[in-house]
Amino acid sequence: MTDRDGHLTGVILVLKDVTEHRQVEELKSGLISTVSHELKTPLTSIRMAIHCCWKKKIGPLTEKQVELLLAAREDSDLLHHILANLLDISRIESGHVQMAFQSISPMLW
């Protein structure tokens, strides 16, 4: 706060309890981590089954079956990347990852 001449006469300080917000954030991070880990195990089995079928380890495939397996493989790869990113975010937020910063040159387009 200032007076009419612009001299500082006081300060207003606003405090807010962020405990609940922090607890919600910790719960969210824990949930994301747990769900990601729990989804990763069955997704790995699904990806292995798709790979074995696609490599014809269990017999020949029709053209339509190959097409369906390729679509399933692409979707399972996408889910794998999403889960990996969620786990990375969870690790970063929890402080379990050491960041290694380095200078790089900007790319010119």
Short mmCIF file of N, CA and C in Angstrom, two decimals, residues 38-92:
data_model
loop_
_atom_site.label_atom_id
_atom_site.label_comp_id
_atom_site.label_asym_id
_atom_site.label_seq_id
_atom_site.Cartn_x
_atom_site.Cartn_y
_atom_site.Cartn_z
N GLU A 38 -0.56 -51.22 -13.52
CA GLU A 38 -1.52 -52.32 -13.61
C GLU A 38 -1.92 -52.60 -15.06
N LEU A 39 -2.01 -51.57 -15.89
CA LEU A 39 -2.37 -51.76 -17.30
C LEU A 39 -1.20 -52.28 -18.12
N LYS A 40 0.00 -52.00 -17.69
CA LYS A 40 1.18 -52.38 -18.47
C LYS A 40 1.33 -53.90 -18.56
N THR A 41 1.03 -54.62 -17.48
CA THR A 41 1.19 -56.07 -17.48
C THR A 41 0.28 -56.76 -18.50
N PRO A 42 -1.05 -56.51 -18.47
CA PRO A 42 -1.88 -57.18 -19.48
C PRO A 42 -1.58 -56.67 -20.89
N LEU A 43 -1.19 -55.42 -21.02
CA LEU A 43 -0.87 -54.91 -22.35
C LEU A 43 0.35 -55.63 -22.92
N THR A 44 1.32 -55.94 -22.07
CA THR A 44 2.49 -56.68 -22.52
C THR A 44 2.08 -58.06 -23.04
N SER A 45 1.17 -58.74 -22.36
CA SER A 45 0.68 -60.05 -22.81
C SER A 45 -0.05 -59.93 -24.14
N ILE A 46 -0.86 -58.90 -24.27
CA ILE A 46 -1.60 -58.68 -25.52
C ILE A 46 -0.63 -58.43 -26.67
N ARG A 47 0.38 -57.60 -26.41
CA ARG A 47 1.37 -57.30 -27.46
C ARG A 47 2.14 -58.55 -27.87
N MET A 48 2.45 -59.41 -26.90
CA MET A 48 3.16 -60.65 -27.21
C MET A 48 2.27 -61.58 -28.05
N ALA A 49 1.00 -61.69 -27.69
CA ALA A 49 0.08 -62.53 -28.45
C ALA A 49 -0.06 -62.02 -29.88
N ILE A 50 -0.19 -60.72 -30.03
CA ILE A 50 -0.29 -60.14 -31.38
C ILE A 50 0.97 -60.44 -32.17
N HIS A 51 2.13 -60.28 -31.55
CA HIS A 51 3.40 -60.53 -32.23
C HIS A 51 3.51 -61.99 -32.66
N CYS A 52 3.16 -62.91 -31.78
CA CYS A 52 3.24 -64.34 -32.11
C CYS A 52 2.29 -64.69 -33.25
N CYS A 53 1.08 -64.15 -33.22
CA CYS A 53 0.14 -64.42 -34.32
C CYS A 53 0.64 -63.82 -35.62
N TRP A 54 1.12 -62.58 -35.55
CA TRP A 54 1.56 -61.88 -36.76
C TRP A 54 2.77 -62.57 -37.39
N LYS A 55 3.64 -63.14 -36.58
CA LYS A 55 4.82 -63.85 -37.09
C LYS A 55 4.46 -65.28 -37.50
N LYS A 56 3.17 -65.61 -37.48
CA LYS A 56 2.64 -66.90 -37.93
C LYS A 56 3.23 -68.07 -37.15
N LYS A 57 3.50 -67.86 -35.89
CA LYS A 57 4.05 -68.92 -35.04
C LYS A 57 2.98 -69.95 -34.67
N ILE A 58 1.71 -69.61 -34.87
CA ILE A 58 0.65 -70.55 -34.54
C ILE A 58 -0.12 -70.99 -35.79
N GLY A 59 0.42 -70.71 -36.95
CA GLY A 59 -0.22 -71.15 -38.18
C GLY A 59 -0.38 -70.01 -39.17
N PRO A 60 -0.78 -70.36 -40.39
CA PRO A 60 -0.95 -69.35 -41.44
C PRO A 60 -2.13 -68.42 -41.16
N LEU A 61 -2.06 -67.25 -41.74
CA LEU A 61 -3.10 -66.24 -41.55
C LEU A 61 -3.71 -65.84 -42.88
N THR A 62 -4.98 -65.47 -42.83
CA THR A 62 -5.61 -64.92 -44.02
C THR A 62 -5.21 -63.45 -44.14
N GLU A 63 -5.47 -62.87 -45.29
CA GLU A 63 -5.14 -61.46 -45.50
C GLU A 63 -5.91 -60.57 -44.52
N LYS A 64 -7.16 -60.90 -44.24
CA LYS A 64 -7.97 -60.12 -43.30
C LYS A 64 -7.42 -60.24 -41.88
N GLN A 65 -6.95 -61.42 -41.50
CA GLN A 65 -6.36 -61.60 -40.17
C GLN A 65 -5.09 -60.78 -40.01
N VAL A 66 -4.27 -60.74 -41.05
CA VAL A 66 -3.04 -59.94 -41.02
C VAL A 66 -3.41 -58.47 -40.87
N GLU A 67 -4.42 -58.02 -41.60
CA GLU A 67 -4.86 -56.63 -41.52
C GLU A 67 -5.34 -56.29 -40.11
N LEU A 68 -6.12 -57.17 -39.50
CA LEU A 68 -6.61 -56.95 -38.14
C LEU A 68 -5.46 -56.95 -37.13
N LEU A 69 -4.50 -57.85 -37.30
CA LEU A 69 -3.36 -57.90 -36.39
C LEU A 69 -2.50 -56.64 -36.49
N LEU A 70 -2.33 -56.14 -37.71
CA LEU A 70 -1.55 -54.91 -37.88
C LEU A 70 -2.24 -53.73 -37.19
N ALA A 71 -3.56 -53.66 -37.32
CA ALA A 71 -4.32 -52.59 -36.65
C ALA A 71 -4.21 -52.75 -35.12
N ALA A 72 -4.32 -53.98 -34.65
CA ALA A 72 -4.20 -54.24 -33.21
C ALA A 72 -2.80 -53.91 -32.72
N ARG A 73 -1.79 -54.21 -33.52
CA ARG A 73 -0.41 -53.91 -33.13
C ARG A 73 -0.20 -52.40 -33.04
N GLU A 74 -0.70 -51.65 -34.01
CA GLU A 74 -0.57 -50.19 -33.98
C GLU A 74 -1.26 -49.60 -32.75
N ASP A 75 -2.46 -50.09 -32.46
CA ASP A 75 -3.19 -49.59 -31.29
C ASP A 75 -2.50 -49.98 -29.99
N SER A 76 -1.96 -51.20 -29.93
CA SER A 76 -1.27 -51.60 -28.71
C SER A 76 0.03 -50.82 -28.54
N ASP A 77 0.71 -50.50 -29.64
CA ASP A 77 1.91 -49.66 -29.57
C ASP A 77 1.55 -48.26 -29.05
N LEU A 78 0.43 -47.72 -29.52
CA LEU A 78 -0.02 -46.41 -29.06
C LEU A 78 -0.31 -46.44 -27.55
N LEU A 79 -1.03 -47.46 -27.10
CA LEU A 79 -1.30 -47.60 -25.67
C LEU A 79 -0.01 -47.75 -24.87
N HIS A 80 0.93 -48.49 -25.40
CA HIS A 80 2.22 -48.68 -24.73
C HIS A 80 2.94 -47.33 -24.55
N HIS A 81 2.93 -46.52 -25.59
CA HIS A 81 3.58 -45.20 -25.51
C HIS A 81 2.86 -44.28 -24.53
N ILE A 82 1.53 -44.33 -24.53
CA ILE A 82 0.76 -43.51 -23.59
C ILE A 82 1.09 -43.91 -22.15
N LEU A 83 1.11 -45.21 -21.88
CA LEU A 83 1.43 -45.67 -20.53
C LEU A 83 2.86 -45.31 -20.14
N ALA A 84 3.79 -45.45 -21.08
CA ALA A 84 5.18 -45.08 -20.79
C ALA A 84 5.28 -43.60 -20.45
N ASN A 85 4.57 -42.77 -21.18
CA ASN A 85 4.58 -41.33 -20.90
C ASN A 85 3.95 -41.02 -19.54
N LEU A 86 2.86 -41.69 -19.22
CA LEU A 86 2.23 -41.49 -17.91
C LEU A 86 3.17 -41.89 -16.78
N LEU A 87 3.85 -43.02 -16.95
CA LEU A 87 4.81 -43.46 -15.93
C LEU A 87 5.97 -42.48 -15.80
N ASP A 88 6.44 -41.96 -16.93
CA ASP A 88 7.52 -40.96 -16.89
C ASP A 88 7.07 -39.71 -16.15
N ILE A 89 5.87 -39.24 -16.45
CA ILE A 89 5.33 -38.06 -15.77
C ILE A 89 5.22 -38.32 -14.28
N SER A 90 4.73 -39.49 -13.93
CA SER A 90 4.58 -39.85 -12.52
C SER A 90 5.93 -39.88 -11.81
N ARG A 91 6.95 -40.44 -12.46
CA ARG A 91 8.29 -40.48 -11.86
C ARG A 91 8.87 -39.08 -11.71
N ILE A 92 8.67 -38.24 -12.70
CA ILE A 92 9.19 -36.87 -12.64
C ILE A 92 8.51 -36.11 -11.51
#
